[in-house]
Coordinates of C-alpha atoms and ligand atoms in Angstrom, one line a residue:
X1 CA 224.5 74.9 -76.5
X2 CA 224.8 72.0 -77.9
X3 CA 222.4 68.5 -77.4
X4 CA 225.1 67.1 -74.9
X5 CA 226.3 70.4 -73.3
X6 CA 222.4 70.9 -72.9
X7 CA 222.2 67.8 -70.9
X8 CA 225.0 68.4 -69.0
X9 CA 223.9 72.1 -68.0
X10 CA 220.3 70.3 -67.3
X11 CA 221.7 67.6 -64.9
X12 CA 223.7 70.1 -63.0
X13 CA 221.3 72.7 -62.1
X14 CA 217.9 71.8 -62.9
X15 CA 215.3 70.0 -60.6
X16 CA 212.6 68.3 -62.5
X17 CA 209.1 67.6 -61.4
X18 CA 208.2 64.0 -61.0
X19 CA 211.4 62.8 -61.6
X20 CA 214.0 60.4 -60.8
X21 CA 217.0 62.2 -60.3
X22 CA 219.1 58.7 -60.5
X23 CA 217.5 57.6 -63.5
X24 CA 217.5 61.0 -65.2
X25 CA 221.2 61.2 -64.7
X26 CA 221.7 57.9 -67.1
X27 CA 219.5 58.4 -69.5
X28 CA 219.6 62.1 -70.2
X29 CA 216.9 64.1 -70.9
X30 CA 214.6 65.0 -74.4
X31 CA 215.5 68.3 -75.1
X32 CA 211.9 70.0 -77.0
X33 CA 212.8 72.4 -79.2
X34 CA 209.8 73.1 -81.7
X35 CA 206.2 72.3 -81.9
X36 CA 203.6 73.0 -84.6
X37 CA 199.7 72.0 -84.9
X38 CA 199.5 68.9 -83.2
X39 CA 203.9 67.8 -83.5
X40 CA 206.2 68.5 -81.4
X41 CA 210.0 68.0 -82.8
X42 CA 213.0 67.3 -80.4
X43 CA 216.8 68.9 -80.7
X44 CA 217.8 65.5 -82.7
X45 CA 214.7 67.0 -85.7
X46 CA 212.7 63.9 -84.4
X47 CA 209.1 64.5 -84.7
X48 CA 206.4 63.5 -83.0
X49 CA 202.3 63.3 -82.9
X50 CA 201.9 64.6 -79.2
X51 CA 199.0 62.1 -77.9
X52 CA 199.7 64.2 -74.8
X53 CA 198.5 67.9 -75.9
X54 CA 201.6 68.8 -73.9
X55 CA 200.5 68.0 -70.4
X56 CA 196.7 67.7 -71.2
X57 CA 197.3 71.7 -71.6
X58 CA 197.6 72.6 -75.4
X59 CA 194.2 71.3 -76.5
X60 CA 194.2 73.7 -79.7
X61 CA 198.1 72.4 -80.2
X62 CA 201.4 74.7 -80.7
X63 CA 200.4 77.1 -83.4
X64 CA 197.6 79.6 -82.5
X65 CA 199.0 83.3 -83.5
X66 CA 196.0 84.6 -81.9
X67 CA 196.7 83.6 -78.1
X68 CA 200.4 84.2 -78.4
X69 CA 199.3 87.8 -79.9
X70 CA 197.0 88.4 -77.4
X71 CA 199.7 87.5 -75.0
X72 CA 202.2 89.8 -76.5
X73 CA 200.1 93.0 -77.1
X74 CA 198.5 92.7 -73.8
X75 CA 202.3 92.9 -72.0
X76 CA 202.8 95.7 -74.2
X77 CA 200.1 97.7 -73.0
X78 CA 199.7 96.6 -69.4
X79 CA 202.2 93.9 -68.5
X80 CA 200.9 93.2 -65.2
X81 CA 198.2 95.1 -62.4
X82 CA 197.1 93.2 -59.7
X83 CA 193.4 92.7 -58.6
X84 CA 193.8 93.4 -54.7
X85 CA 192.9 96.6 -52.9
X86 CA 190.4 97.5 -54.7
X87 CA 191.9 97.5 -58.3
X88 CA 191.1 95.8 -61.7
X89 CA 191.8 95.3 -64.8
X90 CA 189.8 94.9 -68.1
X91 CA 191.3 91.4 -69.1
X92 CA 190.3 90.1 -66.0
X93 CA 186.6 91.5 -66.2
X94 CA 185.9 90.4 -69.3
X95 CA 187.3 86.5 -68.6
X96 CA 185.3 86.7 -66.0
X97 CA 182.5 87.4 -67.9
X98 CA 183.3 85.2 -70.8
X99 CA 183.8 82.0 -68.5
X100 CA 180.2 83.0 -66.8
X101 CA 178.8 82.5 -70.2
X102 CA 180.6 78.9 -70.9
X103 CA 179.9 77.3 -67.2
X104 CA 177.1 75.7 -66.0
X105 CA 173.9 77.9 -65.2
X106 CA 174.4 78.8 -61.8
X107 CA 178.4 79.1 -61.6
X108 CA 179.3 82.9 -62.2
X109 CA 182.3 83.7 -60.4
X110 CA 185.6 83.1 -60.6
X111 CA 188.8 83.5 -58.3
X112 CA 191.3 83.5 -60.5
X113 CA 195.5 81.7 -59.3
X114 CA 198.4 80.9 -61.1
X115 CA 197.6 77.1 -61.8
X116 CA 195.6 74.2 -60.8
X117 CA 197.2 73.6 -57.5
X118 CA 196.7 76.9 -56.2
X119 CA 192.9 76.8 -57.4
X120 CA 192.4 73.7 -54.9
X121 CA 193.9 75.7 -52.3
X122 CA 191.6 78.1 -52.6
X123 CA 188.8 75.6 -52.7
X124 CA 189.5 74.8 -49.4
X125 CA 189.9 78.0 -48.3
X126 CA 186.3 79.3 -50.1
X127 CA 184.9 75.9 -48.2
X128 CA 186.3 77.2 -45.1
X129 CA 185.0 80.2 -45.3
X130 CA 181.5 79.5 -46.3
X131 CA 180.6 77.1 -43.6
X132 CA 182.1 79.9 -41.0
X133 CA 180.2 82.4 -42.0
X134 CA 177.2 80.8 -41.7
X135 CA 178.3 79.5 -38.2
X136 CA 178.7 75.9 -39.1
X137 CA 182.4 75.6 -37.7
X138 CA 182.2 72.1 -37.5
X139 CA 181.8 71.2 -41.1
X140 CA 185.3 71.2 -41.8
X141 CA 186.1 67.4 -43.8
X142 CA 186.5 67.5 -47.3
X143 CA 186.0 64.0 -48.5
X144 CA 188.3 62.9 -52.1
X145 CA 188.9 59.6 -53.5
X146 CA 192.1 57.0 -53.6
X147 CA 194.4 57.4 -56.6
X148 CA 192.9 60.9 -57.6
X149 CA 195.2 64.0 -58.2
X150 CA 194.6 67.5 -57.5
X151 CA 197.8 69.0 -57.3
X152 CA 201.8 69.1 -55.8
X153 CA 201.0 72.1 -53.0
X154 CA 200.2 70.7 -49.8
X155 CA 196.7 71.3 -50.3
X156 CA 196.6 69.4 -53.6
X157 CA 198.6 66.9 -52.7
X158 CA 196.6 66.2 -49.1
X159 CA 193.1 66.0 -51.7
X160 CA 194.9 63.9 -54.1
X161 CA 194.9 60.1 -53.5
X162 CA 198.0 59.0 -54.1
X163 CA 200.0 57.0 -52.0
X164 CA 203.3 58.1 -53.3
X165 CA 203.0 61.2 -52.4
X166 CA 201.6 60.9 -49.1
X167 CA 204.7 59.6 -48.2
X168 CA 206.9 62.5 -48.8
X169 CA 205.0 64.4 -46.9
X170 CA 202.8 64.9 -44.4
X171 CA 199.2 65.3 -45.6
X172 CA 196.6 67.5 -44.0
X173 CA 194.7 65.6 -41.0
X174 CA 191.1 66.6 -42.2
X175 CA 190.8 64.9 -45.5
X176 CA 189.6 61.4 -46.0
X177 CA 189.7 59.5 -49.2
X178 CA 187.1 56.6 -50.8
X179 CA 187.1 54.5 -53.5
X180 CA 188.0 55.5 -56.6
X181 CA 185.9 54.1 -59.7
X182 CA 188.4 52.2 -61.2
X183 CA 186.6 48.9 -62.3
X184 CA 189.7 47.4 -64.5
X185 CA 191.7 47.5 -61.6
X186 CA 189.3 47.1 -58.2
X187 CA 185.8 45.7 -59.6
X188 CA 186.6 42.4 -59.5
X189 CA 183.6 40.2 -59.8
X190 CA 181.4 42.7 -60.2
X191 CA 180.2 43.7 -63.5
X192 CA 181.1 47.7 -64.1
X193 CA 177.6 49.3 -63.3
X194 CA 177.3 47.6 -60.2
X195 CA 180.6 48.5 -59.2
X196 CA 180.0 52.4 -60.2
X197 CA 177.1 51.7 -57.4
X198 CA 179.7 50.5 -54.8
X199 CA 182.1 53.0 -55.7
X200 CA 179.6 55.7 -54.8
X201 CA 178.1 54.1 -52.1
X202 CA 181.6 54.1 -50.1
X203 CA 180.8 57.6 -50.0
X204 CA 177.8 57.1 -48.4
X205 CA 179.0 55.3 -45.8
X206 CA 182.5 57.6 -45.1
X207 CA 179.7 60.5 -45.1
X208 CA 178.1 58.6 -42.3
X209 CA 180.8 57.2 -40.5
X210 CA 182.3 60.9 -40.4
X211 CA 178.7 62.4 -39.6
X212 CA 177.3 64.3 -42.3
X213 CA 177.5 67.7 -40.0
X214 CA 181.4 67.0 -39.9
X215 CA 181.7 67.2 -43.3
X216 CA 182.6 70.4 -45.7
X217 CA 182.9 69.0 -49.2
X218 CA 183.6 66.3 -51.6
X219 CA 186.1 66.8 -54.8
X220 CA 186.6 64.3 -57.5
X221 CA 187.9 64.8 -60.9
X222 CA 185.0 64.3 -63.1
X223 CA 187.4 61.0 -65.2
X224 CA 190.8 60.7 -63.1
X225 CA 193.5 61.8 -65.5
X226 CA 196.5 61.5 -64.1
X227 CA 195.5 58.4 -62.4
X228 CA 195.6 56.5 -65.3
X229 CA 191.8 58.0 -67.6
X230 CA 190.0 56.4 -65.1
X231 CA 186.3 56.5 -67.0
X232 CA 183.4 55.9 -64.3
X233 CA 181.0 53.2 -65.0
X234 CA 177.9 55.2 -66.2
X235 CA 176.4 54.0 -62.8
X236 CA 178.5 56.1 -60.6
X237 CA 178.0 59.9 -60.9
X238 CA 174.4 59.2 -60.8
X239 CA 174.5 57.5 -57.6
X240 CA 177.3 60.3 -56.5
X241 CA 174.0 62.6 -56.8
X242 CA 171.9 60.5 -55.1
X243 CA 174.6 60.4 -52.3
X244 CA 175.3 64.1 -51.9
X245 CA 171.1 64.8 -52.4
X246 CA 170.7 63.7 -49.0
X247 CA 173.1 65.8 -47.1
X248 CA 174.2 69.2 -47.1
X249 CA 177.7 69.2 -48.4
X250 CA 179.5 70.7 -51.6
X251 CA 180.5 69.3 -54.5
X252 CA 183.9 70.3 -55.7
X253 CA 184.4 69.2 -59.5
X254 CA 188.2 69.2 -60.7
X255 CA 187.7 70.3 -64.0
X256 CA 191.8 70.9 -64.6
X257 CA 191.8 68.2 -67.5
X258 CA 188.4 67.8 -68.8
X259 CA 187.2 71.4 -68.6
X260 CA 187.0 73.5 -72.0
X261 CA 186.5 70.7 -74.4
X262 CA 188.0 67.1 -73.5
X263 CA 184.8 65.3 -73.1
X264 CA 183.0 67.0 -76.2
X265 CA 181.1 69.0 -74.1
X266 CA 182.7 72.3 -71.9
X267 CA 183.0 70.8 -68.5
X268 CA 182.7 67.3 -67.6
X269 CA 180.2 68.2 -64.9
X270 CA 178.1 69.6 -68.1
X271 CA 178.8 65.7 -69.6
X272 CA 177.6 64.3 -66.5
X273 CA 174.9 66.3 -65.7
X274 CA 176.2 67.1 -62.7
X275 CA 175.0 70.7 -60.5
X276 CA 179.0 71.2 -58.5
X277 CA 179.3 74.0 -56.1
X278 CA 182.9 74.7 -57.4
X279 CA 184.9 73.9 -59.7
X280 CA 188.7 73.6 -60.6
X281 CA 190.3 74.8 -63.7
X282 CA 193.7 75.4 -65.1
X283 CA 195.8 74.4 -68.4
X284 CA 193.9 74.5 -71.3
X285 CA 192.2 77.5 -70.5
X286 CA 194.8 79.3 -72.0
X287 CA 196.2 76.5 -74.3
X288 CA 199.2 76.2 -72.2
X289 CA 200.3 79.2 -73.5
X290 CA 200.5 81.1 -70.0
X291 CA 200.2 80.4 -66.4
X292 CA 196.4 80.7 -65.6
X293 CA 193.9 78.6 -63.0
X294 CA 191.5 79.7 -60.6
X295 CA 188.2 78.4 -59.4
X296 CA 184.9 79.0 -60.6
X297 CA 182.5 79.6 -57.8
X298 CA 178.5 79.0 -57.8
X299 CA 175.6 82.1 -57.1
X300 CA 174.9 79.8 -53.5
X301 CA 178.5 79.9 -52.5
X302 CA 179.4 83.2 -53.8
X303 CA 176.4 85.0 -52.2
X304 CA 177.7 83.8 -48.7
X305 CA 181.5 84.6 -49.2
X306 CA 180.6 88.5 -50.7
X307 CA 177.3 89.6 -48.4
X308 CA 178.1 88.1 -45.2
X309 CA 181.0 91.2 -44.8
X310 CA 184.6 91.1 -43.7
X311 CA 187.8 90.1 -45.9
X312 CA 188.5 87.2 -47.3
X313 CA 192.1 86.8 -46.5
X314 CA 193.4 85.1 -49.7
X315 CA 195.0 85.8 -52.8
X316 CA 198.0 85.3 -54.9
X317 CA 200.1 87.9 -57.1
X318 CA 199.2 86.4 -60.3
X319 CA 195.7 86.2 -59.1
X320 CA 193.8 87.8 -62.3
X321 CA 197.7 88.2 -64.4
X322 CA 196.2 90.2 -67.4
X323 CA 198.1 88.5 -70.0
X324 CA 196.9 85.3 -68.8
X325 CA 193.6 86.7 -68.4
X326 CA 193.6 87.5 -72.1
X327 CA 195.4 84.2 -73.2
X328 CA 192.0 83.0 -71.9
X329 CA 189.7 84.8 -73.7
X330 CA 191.7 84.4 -76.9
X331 CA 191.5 80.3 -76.3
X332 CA 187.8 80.8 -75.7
X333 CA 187.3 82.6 -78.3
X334 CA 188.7 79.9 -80.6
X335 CA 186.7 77.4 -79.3
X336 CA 183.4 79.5 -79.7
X337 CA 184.5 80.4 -83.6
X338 CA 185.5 77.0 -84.8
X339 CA 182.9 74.9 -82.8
X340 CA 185.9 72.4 -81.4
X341 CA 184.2 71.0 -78.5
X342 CA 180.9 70.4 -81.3
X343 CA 183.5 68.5 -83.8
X344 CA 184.8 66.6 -80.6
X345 CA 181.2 65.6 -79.7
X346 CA 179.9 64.7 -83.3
X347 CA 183.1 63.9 -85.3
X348 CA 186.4 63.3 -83.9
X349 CA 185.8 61.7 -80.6
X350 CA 183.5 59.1 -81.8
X351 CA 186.1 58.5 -84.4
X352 CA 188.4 58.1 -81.8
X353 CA 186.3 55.9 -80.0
X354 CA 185.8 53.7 -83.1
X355 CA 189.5 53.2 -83.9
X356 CA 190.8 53.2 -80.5
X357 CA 188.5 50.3 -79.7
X358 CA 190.4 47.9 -81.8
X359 CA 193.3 47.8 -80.2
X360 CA 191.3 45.8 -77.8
X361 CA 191.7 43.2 -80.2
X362 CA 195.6 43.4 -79.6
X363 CA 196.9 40.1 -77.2
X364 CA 198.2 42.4 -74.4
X365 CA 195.5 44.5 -74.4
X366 CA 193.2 44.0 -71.5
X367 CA 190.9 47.1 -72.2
X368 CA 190.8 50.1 -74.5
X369 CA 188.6 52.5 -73.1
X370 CA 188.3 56.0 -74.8
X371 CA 185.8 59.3 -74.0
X372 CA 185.9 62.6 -76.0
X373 CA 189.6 63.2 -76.6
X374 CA 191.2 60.3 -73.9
X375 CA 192.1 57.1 -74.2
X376 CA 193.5 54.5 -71.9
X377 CA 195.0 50.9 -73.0
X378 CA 195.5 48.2 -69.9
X379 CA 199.1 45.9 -70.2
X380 CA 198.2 42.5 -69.8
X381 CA 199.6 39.1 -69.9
X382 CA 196.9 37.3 -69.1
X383 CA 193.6 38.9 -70.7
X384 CA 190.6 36.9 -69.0
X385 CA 191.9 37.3 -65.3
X386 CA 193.1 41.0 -66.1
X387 CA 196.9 39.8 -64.8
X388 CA 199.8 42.2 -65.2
X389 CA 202.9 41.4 -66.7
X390 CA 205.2 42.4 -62.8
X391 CA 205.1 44.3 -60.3
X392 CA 207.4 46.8 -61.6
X393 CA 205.2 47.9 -64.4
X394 CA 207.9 47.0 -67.1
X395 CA 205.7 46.6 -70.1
X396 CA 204.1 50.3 -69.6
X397 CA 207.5 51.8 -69.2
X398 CA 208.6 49.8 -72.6
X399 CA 205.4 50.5 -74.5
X400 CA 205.8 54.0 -73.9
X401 CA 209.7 54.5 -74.7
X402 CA 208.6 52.5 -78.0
X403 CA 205.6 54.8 -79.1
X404 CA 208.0 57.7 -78.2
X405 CA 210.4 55.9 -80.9
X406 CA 207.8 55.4 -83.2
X407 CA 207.0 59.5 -83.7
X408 CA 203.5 58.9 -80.7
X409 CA 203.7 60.8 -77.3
X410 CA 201.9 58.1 -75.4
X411 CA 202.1 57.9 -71.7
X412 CA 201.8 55.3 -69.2
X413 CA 200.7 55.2 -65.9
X414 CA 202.1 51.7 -64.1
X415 CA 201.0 49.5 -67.1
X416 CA 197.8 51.6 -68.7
X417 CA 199.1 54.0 -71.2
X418 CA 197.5 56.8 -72.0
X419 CA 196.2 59.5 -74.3
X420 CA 194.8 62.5 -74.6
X421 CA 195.3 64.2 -78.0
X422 CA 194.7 67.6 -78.9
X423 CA 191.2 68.7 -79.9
X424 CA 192.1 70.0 -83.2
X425 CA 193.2 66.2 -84.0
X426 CA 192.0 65.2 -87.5
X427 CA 190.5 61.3 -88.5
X428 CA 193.4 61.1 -90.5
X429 CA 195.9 62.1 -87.5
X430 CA 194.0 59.7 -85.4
X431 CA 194.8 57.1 -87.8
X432 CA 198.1 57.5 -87.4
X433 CA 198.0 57.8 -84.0
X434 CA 196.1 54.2 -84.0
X435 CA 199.0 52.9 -86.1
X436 CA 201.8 54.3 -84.0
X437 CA 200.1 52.5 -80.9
X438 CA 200.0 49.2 -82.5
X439 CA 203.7 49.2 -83.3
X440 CA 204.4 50.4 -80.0
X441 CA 202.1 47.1 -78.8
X442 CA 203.7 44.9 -81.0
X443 CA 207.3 45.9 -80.3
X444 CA 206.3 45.6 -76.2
X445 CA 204.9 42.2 -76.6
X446 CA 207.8 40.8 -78.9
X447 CA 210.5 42.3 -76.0
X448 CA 207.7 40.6 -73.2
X449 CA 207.8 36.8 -75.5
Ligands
LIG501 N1 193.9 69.0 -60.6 C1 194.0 68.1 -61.6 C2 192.8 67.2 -61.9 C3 195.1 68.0 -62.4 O1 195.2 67.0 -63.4 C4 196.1 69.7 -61.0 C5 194.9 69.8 -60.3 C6 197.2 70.6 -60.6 O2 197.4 71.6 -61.6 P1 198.8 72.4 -61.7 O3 198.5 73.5 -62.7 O4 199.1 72.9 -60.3 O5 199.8 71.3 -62.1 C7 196.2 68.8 -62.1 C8 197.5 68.7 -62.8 C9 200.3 63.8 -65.0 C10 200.2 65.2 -64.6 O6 201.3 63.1 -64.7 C11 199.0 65.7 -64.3 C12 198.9 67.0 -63.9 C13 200.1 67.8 -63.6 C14 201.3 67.2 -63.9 C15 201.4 65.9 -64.3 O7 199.4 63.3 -65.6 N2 197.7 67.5 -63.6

């Protein structure tokens, strides 16, 4: 088929995430059709630098041989087994084992699902679970934050915070959400430490208000990713531990974006210093390559859930697929071998951090904030009282078309655009991806005069 013929076949029978159907139908969509190292081309042979790594999946970009061979020979051998009724399979053992080695100290287990989503599910079935068993029935709240996302199943979507979505459906009547730690947007007056404080302290006081015996868990994404790279002031997971110190409720870390690698160290918990109970993962843990999430489970919580006797109801066919299981441990692997997440910490992200922070400098930019391998720009007209351009988010929509058209995947969330480039970026690419973003600036504010 054909570019058009493509678009027409696409409009009449495929249903896209996230999407506008109205719009989609005028504009048409970009039909992908090759991607190598950190470029991804479209069917018109324009090529781009993917700022994106795909959907913050393809960390190691589009050309690693080794995971799509281990991929391949693994379906040739033993294309799929599952892990119920007593079964197993080596792939799955020895992930396992390699992801015990890469995690925090005292998180060695792992329940393995098809994606993200279905990883938080399971977090609140694990939660569910452990507080029964030890006959605390009544712990069942899990506390998240406003504006976070953990998934599109009614589960994730029930944790996440945001309000769009709760209106499409109806969310799950025993989760309550607190501030998120979004100073650009909510601090106001307050300078960014003391708003981390305030941030965390609305936990405090939902934990109280709730009663601490009511309540099961609290998840947060370690920096909000979809929510626009919402970086914490360096105040606020500090007080989060203070907070949680004082009661006897688990931690759920959503590691889906920033675990293996983003922050320049494994897991953002390990950037924080943060001790989670569980913790989410999906997408880069097989470069994107193959379906693959699951969630990684601490000695405390795991002791409970496999002495205390009787099944745990759950599970999912792909639970443990072994060609996802060995996608992983290929994409480990590379990380291990060619020290990534090291050249992240020491070269490339504080590169990043050097160039990205110029485009503060740029008259509609209202903050450039950047960590490990994200960045997030905020649209503004006005730059000392942080004011948008409108309500409809115009100038992040055009920013973002623009970059597109200047050869950068960019994103933008309302009016903060976003990256999050592959690891495997070098200085020189993140020059040009500096460069790219300027034009894209420039153009937005010439088409904003
Ligand atoms: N938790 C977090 C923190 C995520 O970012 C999920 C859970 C769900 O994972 P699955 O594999 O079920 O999609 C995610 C996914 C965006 C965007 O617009 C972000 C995600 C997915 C799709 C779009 O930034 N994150």
């Amino acid at each position: 088929m054909n570019k058009t013929e493509l678009q027409q076949q696409d409009r009449k029978h495929l249903l896209h995430p996230f999407t506008d159907f109205h719009d989609l139908g005028r504009q048409g969509t970009r039909v992908i059709t090759r991607a190598e190292g950190a470029y991804i081309t479209d069917i018109d042979g324009h090529r781009m630098l993917d700022g994106m790594s795909g959907l913050w999946c393809c960390n190691l970009g589009y050309s690693r041989r080794e995971i799509s061979d281990a991929i391949y020979e693994q379906l040739n051998t033993l294309p799929f087994y599952n892990s119920f009724f007593q079964c197993t399979t080596a792939p799955a053992i020895e992930l396992a084992d390699a992801l015990a080695e890469v995690t925090p100290a005292a998180i060695n287990n792992v329940f393995f699902t098809g994606s993200g989503s279905e990883a938080n599910d399971t977090n609140l079935r694990i939660i569910r679970r452990f507080w029964d068993l030890q006959d605390r029935p009544e712990k069942r709240i899990v506390i998240s934050r406003k504006n976070g996302y953990h998934g599109s199943t009614i589960a994730g979507a029930s944790l996440g915070g945001m309000s769009g979505m709760h209106k499409q459906f109806q969310p799950l009547d025993y989760i309550e959400h607190v501030q998120q730690p979004y100073w650009f947007a909510e601090g106001g007056d307050m300078s960014p430490e003391e708003f981390g404080i305030y941030a965390a302290r609305t936990l405090d006081e939902k934990i109280q208000e709730l009663g601490p015996e009511n309540v099961a868990a609290f998840i947060a994404e370690p920096i909000q990713g979809a929510g626009g790279v919402v970086i914490p002031p360096e105040t606020y997971w500090p007080e989060v531990r203070k907070v949680l110190g004082q009661y006897d409720i688990l931690l759920v870390m959503d590691e889906v974006i920033f675990g293996f690698g983003r922050t320049g160290a494994w897991f953002g918990a390990d950037y924080y210093g943060m001790k989670p109970d569980l913790m989410t993962f999906a997408k880069a843990v097989t470069n994107g390559y193959f379906p693959l999430g699951g969630t990684l489970v601490n000695d405390r919580v795991a002791e409970v859930i496999k002495s205390k006797g009787g099944e745990f109801t759950h599970g999912y066919t792909y639970s443990a697929h072994p060609a996802a299981c060995m996608a992983g441990l290929a994409t480990i692997n590379i990380l291990r071998n060619e020290k990534i997440i090291d050249t992240v910490r020491d070269v490339t992200g504080p590169y990043l951090a050097k160039r990205w922070a110029e485009l503060a400098d740029h008259p509609i930019v209202g903050e450039a904030r950047s960590l490990g391998m994200v960045g997030a720009l905020e649209l503004v007209k006005d730059k000392p009282s942080r004011a948008r351009f409108d309500e409809d988010c115009t100038a992040g929509a055009m920013c973002r078309d623009l970059s597109i058209k200047n050869g950068l995947v960019m994103r933008a969330t309302g009016d903060t655009m976003i990256i999050a480039p592959p690891l495997i970026i070098t200085t020189e690419q993140v020059d040009e991806l500096v460069e790219k973003a300027w034009r894209a600036l420039d153009g937005t504010a010439a088409a904003l005069a």
